[in-house]
mmCIF file of C-alpha atoms and ligand atoms in Angstrom:
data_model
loop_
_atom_site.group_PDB
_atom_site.id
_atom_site.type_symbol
_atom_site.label_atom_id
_atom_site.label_comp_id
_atom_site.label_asym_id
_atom_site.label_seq_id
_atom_site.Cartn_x
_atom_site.Cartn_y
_atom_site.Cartn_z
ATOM 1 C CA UNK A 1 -74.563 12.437 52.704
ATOM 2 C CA UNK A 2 -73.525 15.017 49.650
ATOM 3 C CA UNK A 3 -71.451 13.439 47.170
ATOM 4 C CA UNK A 4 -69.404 14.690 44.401
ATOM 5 C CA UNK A 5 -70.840 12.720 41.151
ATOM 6 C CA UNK A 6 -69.016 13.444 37.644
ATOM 7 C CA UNK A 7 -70.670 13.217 34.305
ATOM 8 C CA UNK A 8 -69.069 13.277 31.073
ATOM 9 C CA UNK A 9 -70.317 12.202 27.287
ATOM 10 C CA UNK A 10 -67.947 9.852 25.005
ATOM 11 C CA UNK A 11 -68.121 9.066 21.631
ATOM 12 C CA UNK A 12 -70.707 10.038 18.559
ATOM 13 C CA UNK A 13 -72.959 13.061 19.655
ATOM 14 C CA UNK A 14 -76.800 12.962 19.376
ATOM 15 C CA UNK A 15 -79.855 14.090 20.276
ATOM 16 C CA UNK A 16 -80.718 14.107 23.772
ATOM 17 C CA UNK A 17 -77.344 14.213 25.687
ATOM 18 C CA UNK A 18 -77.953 17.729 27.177
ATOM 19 C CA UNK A 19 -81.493 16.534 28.318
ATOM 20 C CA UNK A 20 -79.790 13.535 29.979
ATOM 21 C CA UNK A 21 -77.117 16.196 31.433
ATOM 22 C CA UNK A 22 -80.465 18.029 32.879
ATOM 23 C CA UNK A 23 -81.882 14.662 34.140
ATOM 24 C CA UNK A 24 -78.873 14.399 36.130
ATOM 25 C CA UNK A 25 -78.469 17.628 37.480
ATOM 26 C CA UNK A 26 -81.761 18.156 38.611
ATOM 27 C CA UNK A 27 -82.098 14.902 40.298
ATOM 28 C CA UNK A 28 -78.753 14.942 41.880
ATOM 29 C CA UNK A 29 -78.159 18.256 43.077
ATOM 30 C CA UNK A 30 -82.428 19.859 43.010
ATOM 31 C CA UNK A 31 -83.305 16.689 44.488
ATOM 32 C CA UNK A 32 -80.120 15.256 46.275
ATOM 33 C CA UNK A 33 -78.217 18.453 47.292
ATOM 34 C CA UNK A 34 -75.403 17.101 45.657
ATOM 35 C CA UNK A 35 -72.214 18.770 43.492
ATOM 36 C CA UNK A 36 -72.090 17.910 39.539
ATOM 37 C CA UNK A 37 -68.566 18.350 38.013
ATOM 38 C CA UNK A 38 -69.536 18.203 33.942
ATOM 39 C CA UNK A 39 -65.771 16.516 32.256
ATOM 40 C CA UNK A 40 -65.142 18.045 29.149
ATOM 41 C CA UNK A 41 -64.790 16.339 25.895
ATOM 42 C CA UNK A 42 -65.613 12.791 26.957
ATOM 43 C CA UNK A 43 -62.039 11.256 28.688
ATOM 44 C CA UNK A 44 -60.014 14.274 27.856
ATOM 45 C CA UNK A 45 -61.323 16.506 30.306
ATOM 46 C CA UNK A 46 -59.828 13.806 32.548
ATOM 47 C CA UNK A 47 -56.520 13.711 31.160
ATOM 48 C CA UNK A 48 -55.475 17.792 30.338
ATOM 49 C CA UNK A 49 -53.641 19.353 33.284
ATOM 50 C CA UNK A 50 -55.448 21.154 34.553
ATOM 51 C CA UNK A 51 -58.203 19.322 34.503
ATOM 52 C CA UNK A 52 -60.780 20.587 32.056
ATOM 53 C CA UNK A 53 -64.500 20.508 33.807
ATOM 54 C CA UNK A 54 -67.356 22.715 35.010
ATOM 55 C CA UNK A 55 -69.288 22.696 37.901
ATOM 56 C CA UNK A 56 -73.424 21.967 36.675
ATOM 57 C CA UNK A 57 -75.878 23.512 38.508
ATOM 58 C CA UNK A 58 -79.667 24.498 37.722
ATOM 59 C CA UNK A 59 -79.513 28.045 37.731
ATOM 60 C CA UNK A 60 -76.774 27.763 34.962
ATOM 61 C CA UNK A 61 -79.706 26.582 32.776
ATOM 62 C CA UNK A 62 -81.449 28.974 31.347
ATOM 63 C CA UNK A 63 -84.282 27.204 30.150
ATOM 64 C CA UNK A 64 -82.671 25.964 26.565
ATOM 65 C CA UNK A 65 -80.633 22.911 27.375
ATOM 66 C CA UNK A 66 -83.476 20.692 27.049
ATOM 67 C CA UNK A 67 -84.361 21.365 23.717
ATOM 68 C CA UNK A 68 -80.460 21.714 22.840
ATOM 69 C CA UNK A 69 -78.845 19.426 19.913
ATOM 70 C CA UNK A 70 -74.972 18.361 21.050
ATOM 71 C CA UNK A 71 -73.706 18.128 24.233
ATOM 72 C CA UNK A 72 -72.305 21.341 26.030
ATOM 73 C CA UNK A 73 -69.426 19.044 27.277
ATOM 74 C CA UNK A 74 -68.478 18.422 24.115
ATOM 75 C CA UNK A 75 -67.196 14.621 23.019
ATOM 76 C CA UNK A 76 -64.277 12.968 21.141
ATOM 77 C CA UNK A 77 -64.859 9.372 19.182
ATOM 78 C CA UNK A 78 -61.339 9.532 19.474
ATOM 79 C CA UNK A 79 -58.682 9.285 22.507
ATOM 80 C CA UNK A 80 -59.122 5.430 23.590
ATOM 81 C CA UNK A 81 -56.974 6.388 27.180
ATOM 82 C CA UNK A 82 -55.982 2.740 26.575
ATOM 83 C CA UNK A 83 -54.413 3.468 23.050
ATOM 84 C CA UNK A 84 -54.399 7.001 23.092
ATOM 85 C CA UNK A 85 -52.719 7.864 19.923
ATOM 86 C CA UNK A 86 -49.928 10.134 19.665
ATOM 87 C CA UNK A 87 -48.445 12.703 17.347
ATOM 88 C CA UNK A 88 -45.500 10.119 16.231
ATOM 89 C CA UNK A 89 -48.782 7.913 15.335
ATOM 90 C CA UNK A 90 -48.193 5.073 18.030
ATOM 91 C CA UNK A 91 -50.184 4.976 20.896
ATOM 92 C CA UNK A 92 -49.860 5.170 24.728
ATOM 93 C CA UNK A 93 -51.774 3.621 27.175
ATOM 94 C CA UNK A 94 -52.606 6.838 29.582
ATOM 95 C CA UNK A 95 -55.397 5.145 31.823
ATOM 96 C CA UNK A 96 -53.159 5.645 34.668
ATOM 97 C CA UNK A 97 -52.852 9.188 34.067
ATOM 98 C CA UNK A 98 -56.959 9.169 33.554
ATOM 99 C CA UNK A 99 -57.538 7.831 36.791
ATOM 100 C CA UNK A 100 -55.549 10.594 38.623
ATOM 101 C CA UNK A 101 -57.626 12.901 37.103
ATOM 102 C CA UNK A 102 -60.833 11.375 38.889
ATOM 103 C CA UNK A 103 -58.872 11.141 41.842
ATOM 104 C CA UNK A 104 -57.876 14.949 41.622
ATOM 105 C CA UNK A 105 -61.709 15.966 41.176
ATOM 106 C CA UNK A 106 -62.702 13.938 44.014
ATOM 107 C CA UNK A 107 -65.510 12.510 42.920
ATOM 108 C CA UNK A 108 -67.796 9.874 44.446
ATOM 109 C CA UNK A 109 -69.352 8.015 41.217
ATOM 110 C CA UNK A 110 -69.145 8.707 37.143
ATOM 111 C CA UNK A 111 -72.459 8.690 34.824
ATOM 112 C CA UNK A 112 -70.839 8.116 31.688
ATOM 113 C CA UNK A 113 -72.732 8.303 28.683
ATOM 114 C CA UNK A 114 -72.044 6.537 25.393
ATOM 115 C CA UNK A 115 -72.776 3.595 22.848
ATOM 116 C CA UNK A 116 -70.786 0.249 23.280
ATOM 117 C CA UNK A 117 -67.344 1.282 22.291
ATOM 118 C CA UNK A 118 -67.238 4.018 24.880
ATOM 119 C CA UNK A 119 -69.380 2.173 27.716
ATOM 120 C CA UNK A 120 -66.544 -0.692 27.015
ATOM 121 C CA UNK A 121 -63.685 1.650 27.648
ATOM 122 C CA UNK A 122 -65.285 3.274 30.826
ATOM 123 C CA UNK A 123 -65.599 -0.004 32.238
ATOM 124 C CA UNK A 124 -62.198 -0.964 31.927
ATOM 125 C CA UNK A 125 -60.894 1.802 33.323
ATOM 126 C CA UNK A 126 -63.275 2.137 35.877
ATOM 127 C CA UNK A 127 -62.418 -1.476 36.837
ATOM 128 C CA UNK A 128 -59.149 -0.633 36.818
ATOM 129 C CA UNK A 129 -59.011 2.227 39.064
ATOM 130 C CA UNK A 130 -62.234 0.622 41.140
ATOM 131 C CA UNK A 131 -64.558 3.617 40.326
ATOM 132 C CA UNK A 132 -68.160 3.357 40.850
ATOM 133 C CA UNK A 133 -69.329 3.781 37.244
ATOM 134 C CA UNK A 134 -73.058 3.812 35.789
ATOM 135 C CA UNK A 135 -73.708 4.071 32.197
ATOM 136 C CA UNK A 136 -76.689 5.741 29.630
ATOM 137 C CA UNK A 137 -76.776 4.012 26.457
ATOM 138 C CA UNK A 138 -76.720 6.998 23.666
ATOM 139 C CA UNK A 139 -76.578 6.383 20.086
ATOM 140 C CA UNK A 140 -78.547 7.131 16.787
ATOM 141 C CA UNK A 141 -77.550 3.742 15.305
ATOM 142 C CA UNK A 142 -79.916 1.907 18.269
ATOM 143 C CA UNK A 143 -77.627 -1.271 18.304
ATOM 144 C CA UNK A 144 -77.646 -1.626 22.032
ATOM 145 C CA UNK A 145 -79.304 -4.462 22.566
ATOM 146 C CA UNK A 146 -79.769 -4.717 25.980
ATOM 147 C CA UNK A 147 -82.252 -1.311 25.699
ATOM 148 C CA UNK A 148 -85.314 -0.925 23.102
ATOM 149 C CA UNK A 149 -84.542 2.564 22.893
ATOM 150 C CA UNK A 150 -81.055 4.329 23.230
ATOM 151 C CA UNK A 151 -81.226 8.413 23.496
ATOM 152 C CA UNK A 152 -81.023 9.805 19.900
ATOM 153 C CA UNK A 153 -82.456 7.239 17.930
ATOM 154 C CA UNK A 154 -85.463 8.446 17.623
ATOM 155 C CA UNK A 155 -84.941 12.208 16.919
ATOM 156 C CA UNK A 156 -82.265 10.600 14.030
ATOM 157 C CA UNK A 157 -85.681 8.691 12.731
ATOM 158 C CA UNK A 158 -87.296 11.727 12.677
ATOM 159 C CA UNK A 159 -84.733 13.647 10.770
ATOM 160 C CA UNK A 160 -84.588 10.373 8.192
ATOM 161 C CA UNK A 161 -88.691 10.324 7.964
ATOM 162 C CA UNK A 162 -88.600 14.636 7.894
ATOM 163 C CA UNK A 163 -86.416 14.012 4.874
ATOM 164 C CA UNK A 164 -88.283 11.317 3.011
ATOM 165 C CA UNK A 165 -91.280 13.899 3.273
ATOM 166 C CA UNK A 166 -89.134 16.872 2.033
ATOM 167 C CA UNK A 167 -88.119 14.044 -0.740
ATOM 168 C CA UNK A 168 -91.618 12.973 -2.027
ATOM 169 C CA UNK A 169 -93.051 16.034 -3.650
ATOM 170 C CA UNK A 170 -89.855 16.899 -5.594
ATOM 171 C CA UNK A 171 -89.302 13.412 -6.712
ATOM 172 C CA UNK A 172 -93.068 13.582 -7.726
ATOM 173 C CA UNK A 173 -92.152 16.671 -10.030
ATOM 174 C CA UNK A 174 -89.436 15.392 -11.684
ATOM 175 C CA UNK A 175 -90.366 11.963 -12.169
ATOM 176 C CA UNK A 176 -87.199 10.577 -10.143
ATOM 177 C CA UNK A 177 -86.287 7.541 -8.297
ATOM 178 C CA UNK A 178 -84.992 9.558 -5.102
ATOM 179 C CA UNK A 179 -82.153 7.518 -2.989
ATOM 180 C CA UNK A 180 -81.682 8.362 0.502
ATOM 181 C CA UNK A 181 -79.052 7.247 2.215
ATOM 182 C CA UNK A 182 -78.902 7.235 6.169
ATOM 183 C CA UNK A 183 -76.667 6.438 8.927
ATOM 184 C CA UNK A 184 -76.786 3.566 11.203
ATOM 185 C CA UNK A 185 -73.175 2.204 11.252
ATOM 186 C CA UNK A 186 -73.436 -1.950 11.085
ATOM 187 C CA UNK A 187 -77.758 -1.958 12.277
ATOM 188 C CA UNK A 188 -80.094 -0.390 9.459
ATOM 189 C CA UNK A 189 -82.514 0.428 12.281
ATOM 190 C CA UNK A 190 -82.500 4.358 11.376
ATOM 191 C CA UNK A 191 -83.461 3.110 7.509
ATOM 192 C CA UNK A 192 -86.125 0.495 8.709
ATOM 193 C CA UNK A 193 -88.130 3.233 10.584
ATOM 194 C CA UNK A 194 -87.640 5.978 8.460
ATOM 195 C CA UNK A 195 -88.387 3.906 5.683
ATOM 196 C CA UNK A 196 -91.538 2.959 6.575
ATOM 197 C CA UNK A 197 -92.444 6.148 8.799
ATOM 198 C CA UNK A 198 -91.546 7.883 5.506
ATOM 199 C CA UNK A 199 -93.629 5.895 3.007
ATOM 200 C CA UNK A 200 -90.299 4.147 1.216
ATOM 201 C CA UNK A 201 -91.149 2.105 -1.688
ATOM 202 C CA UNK A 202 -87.339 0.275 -1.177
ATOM 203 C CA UNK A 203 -85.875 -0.206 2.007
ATOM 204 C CA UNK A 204 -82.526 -1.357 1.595
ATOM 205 C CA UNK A 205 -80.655 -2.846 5.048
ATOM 206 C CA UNK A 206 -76.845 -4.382 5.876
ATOM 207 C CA UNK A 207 -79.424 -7.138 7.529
ATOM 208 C CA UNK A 208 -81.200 -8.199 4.054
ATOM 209 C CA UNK A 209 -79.364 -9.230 1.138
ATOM 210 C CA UNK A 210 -80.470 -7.487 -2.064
ATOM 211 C CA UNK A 211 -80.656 -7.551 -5.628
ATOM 212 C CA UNK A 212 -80.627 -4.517 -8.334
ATOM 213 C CA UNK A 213 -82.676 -6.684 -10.168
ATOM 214 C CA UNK A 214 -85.225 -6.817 -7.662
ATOM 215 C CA UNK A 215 -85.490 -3.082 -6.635
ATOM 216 C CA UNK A 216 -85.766 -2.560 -10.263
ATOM 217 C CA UNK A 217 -88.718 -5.046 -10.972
ATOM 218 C CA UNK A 218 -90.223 -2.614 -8.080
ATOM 219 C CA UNK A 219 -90.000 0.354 -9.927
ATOM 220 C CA UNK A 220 -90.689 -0.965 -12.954
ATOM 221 C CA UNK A 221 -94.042 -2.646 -11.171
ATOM 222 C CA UNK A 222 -94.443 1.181 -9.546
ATOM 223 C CA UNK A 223 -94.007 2.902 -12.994
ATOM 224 C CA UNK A 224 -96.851 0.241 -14.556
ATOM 225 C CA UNK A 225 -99.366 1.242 -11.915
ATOM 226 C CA UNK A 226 -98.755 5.233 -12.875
ATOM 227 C CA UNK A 227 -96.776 6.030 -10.373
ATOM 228 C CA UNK A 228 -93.938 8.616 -12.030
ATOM 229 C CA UNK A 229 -91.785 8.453 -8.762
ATOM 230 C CA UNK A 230 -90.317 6.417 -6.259
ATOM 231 C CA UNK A 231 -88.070 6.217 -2.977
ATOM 232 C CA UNK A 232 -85.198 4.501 -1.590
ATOM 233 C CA UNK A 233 -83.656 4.963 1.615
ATOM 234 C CA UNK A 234 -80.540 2.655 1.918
ATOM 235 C CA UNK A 235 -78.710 2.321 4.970
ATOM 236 C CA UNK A 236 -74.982 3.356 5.145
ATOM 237 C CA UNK A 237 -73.049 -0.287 5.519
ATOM 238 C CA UNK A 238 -74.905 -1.980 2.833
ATOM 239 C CA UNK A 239 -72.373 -3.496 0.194
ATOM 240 C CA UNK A 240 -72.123 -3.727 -3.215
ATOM 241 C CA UNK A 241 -73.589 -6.609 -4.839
ATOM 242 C CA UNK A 242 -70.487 -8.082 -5.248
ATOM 243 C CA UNK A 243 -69.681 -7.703 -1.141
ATOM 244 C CA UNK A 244 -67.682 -4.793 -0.703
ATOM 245 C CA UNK A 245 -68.007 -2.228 1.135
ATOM 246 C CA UNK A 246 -68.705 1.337 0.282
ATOM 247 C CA UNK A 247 -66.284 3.942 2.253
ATOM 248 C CA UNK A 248 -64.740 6.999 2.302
ATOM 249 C CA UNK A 249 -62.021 8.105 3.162
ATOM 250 C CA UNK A 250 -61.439 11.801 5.188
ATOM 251 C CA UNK A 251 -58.547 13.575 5.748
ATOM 252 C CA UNK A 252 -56.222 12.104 7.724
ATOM 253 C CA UNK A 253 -56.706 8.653 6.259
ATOM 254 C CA UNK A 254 -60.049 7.977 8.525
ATOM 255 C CA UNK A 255 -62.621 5.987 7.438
ATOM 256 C CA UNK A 256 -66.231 6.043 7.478
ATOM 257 C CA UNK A 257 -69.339 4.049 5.683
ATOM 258 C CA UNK A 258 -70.421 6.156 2.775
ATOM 259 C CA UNK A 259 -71.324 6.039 -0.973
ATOM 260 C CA UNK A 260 -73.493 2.850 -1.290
ATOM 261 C CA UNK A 261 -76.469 5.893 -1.931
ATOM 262 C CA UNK A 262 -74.554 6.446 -5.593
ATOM 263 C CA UNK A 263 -74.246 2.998 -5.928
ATOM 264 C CA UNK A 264 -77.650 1.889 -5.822
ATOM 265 C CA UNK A 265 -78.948 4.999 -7.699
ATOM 266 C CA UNK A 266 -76.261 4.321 -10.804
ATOM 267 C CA UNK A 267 -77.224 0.687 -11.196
ATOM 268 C CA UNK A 268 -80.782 1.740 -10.572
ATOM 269 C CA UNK A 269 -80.532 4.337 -13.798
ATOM 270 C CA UNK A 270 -78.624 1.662 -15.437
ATOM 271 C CA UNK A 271 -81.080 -0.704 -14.719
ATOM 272 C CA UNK A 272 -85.077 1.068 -15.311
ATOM 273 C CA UNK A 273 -83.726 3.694 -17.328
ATOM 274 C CA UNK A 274 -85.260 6.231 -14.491
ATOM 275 C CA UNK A 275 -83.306 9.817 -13.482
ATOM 276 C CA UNK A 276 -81.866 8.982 -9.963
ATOM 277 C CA UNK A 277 -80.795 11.534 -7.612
ATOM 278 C CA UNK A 278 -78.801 10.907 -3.983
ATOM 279 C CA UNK A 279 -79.180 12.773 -0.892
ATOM 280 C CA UNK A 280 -76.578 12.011 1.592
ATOM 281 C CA UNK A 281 -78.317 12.782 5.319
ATOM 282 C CA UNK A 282 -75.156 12.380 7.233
ATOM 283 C CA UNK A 283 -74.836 14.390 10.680
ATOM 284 C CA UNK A 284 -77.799 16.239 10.297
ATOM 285 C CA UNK A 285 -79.266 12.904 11.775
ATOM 286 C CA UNK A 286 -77.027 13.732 15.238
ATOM 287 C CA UNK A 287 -77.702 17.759 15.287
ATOM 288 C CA UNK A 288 -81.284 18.005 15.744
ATOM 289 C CA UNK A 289 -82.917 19.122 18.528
ATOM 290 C CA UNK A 290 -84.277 16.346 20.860
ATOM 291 C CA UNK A 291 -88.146 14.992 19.880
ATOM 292 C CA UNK A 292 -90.252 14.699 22.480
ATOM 293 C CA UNK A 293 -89.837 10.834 23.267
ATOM 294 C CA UNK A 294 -86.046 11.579 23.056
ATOM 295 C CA UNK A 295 -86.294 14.055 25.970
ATOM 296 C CA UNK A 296 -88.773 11.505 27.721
ATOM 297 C CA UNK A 297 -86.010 8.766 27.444
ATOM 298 C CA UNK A 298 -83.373 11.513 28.854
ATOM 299 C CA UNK A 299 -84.508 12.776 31.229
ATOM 300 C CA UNK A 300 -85.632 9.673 32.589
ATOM 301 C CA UNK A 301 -82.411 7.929 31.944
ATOM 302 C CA UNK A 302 -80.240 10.977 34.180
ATOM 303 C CA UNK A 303 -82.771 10.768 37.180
ATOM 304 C CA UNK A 304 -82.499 6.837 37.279
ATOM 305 C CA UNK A 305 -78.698 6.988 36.915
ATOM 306 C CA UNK A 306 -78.394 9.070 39.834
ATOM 307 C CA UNK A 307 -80.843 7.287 41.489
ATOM 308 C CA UNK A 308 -78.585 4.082 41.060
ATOM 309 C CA UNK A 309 -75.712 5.557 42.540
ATOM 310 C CA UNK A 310 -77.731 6.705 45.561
ATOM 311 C CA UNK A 311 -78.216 3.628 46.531
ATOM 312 C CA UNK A 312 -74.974 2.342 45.373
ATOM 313 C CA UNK A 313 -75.515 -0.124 42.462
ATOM 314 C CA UNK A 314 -72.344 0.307 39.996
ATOM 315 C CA UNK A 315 -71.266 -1.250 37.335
ATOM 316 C CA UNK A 316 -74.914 -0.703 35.666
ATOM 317 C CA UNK A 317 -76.633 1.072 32.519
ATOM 318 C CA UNK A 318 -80.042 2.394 32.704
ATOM 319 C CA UNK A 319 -82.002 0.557 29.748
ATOM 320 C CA UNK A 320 -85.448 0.755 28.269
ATOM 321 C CA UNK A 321 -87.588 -2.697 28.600
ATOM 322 C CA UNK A 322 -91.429 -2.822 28.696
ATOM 323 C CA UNK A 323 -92.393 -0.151 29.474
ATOM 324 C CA UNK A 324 -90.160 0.573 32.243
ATOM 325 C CA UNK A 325 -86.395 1.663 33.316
ATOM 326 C CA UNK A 326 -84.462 -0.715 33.938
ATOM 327 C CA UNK A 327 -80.740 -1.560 35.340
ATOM 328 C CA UNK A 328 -78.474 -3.908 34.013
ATOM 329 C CA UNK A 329 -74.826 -4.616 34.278
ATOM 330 C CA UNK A 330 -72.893 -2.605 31.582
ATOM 331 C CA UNK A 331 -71.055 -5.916 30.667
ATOM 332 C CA UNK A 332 -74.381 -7.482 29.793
ATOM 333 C CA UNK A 333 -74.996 -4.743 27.533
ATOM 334 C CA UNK A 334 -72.104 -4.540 25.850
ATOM 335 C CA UNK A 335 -72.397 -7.786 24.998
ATOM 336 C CA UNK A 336 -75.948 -7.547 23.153
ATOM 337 C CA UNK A 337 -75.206 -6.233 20.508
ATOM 338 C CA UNK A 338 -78.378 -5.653 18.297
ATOM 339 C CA UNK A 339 -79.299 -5.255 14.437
ATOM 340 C CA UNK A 340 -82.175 -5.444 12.794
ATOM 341 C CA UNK A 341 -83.971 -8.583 13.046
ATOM 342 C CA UNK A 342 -84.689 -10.317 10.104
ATOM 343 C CA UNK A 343 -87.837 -11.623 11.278
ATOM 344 C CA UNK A 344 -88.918 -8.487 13.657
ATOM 345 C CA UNK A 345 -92.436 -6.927 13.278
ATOM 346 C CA UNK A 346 -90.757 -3.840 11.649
ATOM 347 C CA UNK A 347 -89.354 -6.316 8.393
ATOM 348 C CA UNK A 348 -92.780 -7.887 8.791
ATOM 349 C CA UNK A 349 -94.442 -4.780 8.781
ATOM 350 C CA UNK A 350 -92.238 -3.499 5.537
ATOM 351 C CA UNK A 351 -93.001 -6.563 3.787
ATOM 352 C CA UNK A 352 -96.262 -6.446 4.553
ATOM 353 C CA UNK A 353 -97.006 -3.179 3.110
ATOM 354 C CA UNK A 354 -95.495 -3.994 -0.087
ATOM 355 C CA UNK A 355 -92.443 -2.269 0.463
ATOM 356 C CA UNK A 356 -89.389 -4.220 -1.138
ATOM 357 C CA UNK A 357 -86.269 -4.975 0.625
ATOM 358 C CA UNK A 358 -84.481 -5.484 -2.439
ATOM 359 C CA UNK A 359 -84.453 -9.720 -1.594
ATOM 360 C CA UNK A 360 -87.728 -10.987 -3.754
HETATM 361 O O1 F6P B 1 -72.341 5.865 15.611
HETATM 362 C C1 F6P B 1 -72.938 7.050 15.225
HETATM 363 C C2 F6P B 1 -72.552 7.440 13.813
HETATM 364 O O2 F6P B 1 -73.256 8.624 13.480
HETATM 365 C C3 F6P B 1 -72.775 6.372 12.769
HETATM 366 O O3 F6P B 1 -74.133 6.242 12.410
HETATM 367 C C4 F6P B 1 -71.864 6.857 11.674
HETATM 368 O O4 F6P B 1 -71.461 5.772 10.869
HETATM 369 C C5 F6P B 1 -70.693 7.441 12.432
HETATM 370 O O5 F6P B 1 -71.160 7.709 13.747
HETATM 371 C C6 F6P B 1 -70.108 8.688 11.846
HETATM 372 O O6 F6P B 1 -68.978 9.025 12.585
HETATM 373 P P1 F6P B 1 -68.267 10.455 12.506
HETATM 374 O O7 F6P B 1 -69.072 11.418 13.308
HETATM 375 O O8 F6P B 1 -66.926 10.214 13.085
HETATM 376 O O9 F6P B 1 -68.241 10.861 11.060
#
């Protein structure tokens, strides 16, 4: 029977997210004959009156979307329906109001995708208005436990590693310690691959504690053997030494990890004596187009998602294990949460080849 299936993304943008919105619309209405309604702007399609959505079908794709960065639905980190906040700056609770939008589209099942913040608020709200719900894990940051690889994560690697390459010969010319600093909210997954993809010297992780004293005796062990250069890649939510953390603040009082990059480089200068300079990668890890794995991960998330709701298994996210696609239920996953792991092959790897951590 043809069913009405809604899609919408939620939260950070990334890589991938229109190949997953291709996924989906192939399988369900190519291989299904069913309708796609795309929601705008994750929720908040949902909630405008009228309701803010486009119909997805093939033919509107002209042969780009795969290779697309951003979603062409558009997203919103912001808008919680369950503390939607308000001009006055309180906020409402306007899930009720969300779930007549659903209603009002008619739909038969939601794909929403998103990282754990948003997959937790679709579930409520989905439990609350008993909508059949299945999720695609999506974020750079890769803390998703429950899934070895989450769309984005690795084009954001890619970007990171692209970076450290565009970062070696000019650091080589000017005899500089080079400090890159990447995203990866609370998980330093993005600065553990890139790092060693990228031929780091320091790798510098929320997950490890550090010393300046020890990524100094590094460059000062570097600068013994000959070598005039070195790099750093630190991810964003490392402290200080003394603990804090390293924010700023953007207009309209919000506040994100940033900074720690200066940090390290000052103390590092203060430290060796060697010229420091910062690059700050920020969102040009989340704008890229898609790398091929990405797109593999996408596209193969969207067909199993629709998949799932033909034969009626809610309540699920697609997920990556062995090998394979897998479902699980989205509470499960949100409850994995997962950083780096101390003792993973990746900081065995790192150690390994004589890249420092900053801890020894
Ligand atoms: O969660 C994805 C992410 O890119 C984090 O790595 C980063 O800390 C944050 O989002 C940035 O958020 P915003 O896009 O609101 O600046």
């Amino acid at each position: 029977m043809s069913k009405r299936i809604g899609i919408l993304t939620s939260g950070g943008d990334c890589a991938g997210l229109n190949a997953v919105i291709r996924g989906v619309v192939s399988r369900a209405v190519d291989g299904l004959g069913w309708r796609v309604f795309g929601i705008r702007e994750g929720t908040m399609g949902l909630l405008r009156r009228p309701l803010d959505y486009l119909e997805l079908d093939p033919t509107m794709f002209t042969g780009q979307i795969l290779r697309q960065g951003g979603t062409i639905l558009g997203t919103t980190n912001r808008g919680d329906p369950f503390a939607f906040p308000m001009p006055n700056g309180e906020t409402l609770d306007r899930s009720e109001e969300l779930i007549a939008g659903y209603r009002e589209l008619k739909l038969d099942a939601l794909i929403g995708i998103g990282g754990d913040g948003s997959m937790e608020i679709l579930r409520r709200f989905a439990q609350q208005g008993d909508i059949p719900l299945v999720g695609i894990p999506k974020t750079i940051d890769n803390d998703i436990g429950a899934t070895e690889f989450s769309v984005g994560y690795l084009t954001a690697v890619d970007v990171a590693t692209h970076a450290m390459d565009m970062l070696q010969p000019t650091a080589a010319s000017h005899s500089r310690v080079m400090v890159l600093e990447v995203m990866g909210r609370d998980a330093g997954h993005i600065a553990l691959s890139a790092g060693i993809a990228g031929g780091a010297d320091v790798i510098i992780i929320p997950e490890v504690p550090y010393k300046i004293e020890h990524i100094a005796a590094k460059i000062d062990r570097l600068k013994m053997r000959g070598r005039n250069f070195a790099l750093v890649i630190v991810a964003e939510a490392v402290k200080m030494e003394n603990g804090d953390s390293v924010k700023v603040v953007h207009h309209g009082g919000e506040t994100r990890y940033g900074g720690i990059g200066h940090y390290l480089a000052d103390n590092i200068s203060d430290a060796t004596g060697a010229e420091t300079r910062v690059t700050v990668l920020g969102h040009v890890q989340r704008g890229a187009a898609p790398s091929a794995q990405d797109r593999l991960y996408a596209l193969t998330f969207g067909a199993a998602a629709v998949d799932l709701i033909a034969a009626g298994r809610f309540d699920r996210m697609v997920a990556w294990q062995n090998r394979e696609v897998v479902d699980i239920p989205i509470a499960e996953a949100i409850d994995q949460y997962s950083a780096v792991d101390k003792d993973g092959v990746l900081v065995r790897t790192a150690r390994g080849l004589g890249i420092s951590l900053g801890d020894g």
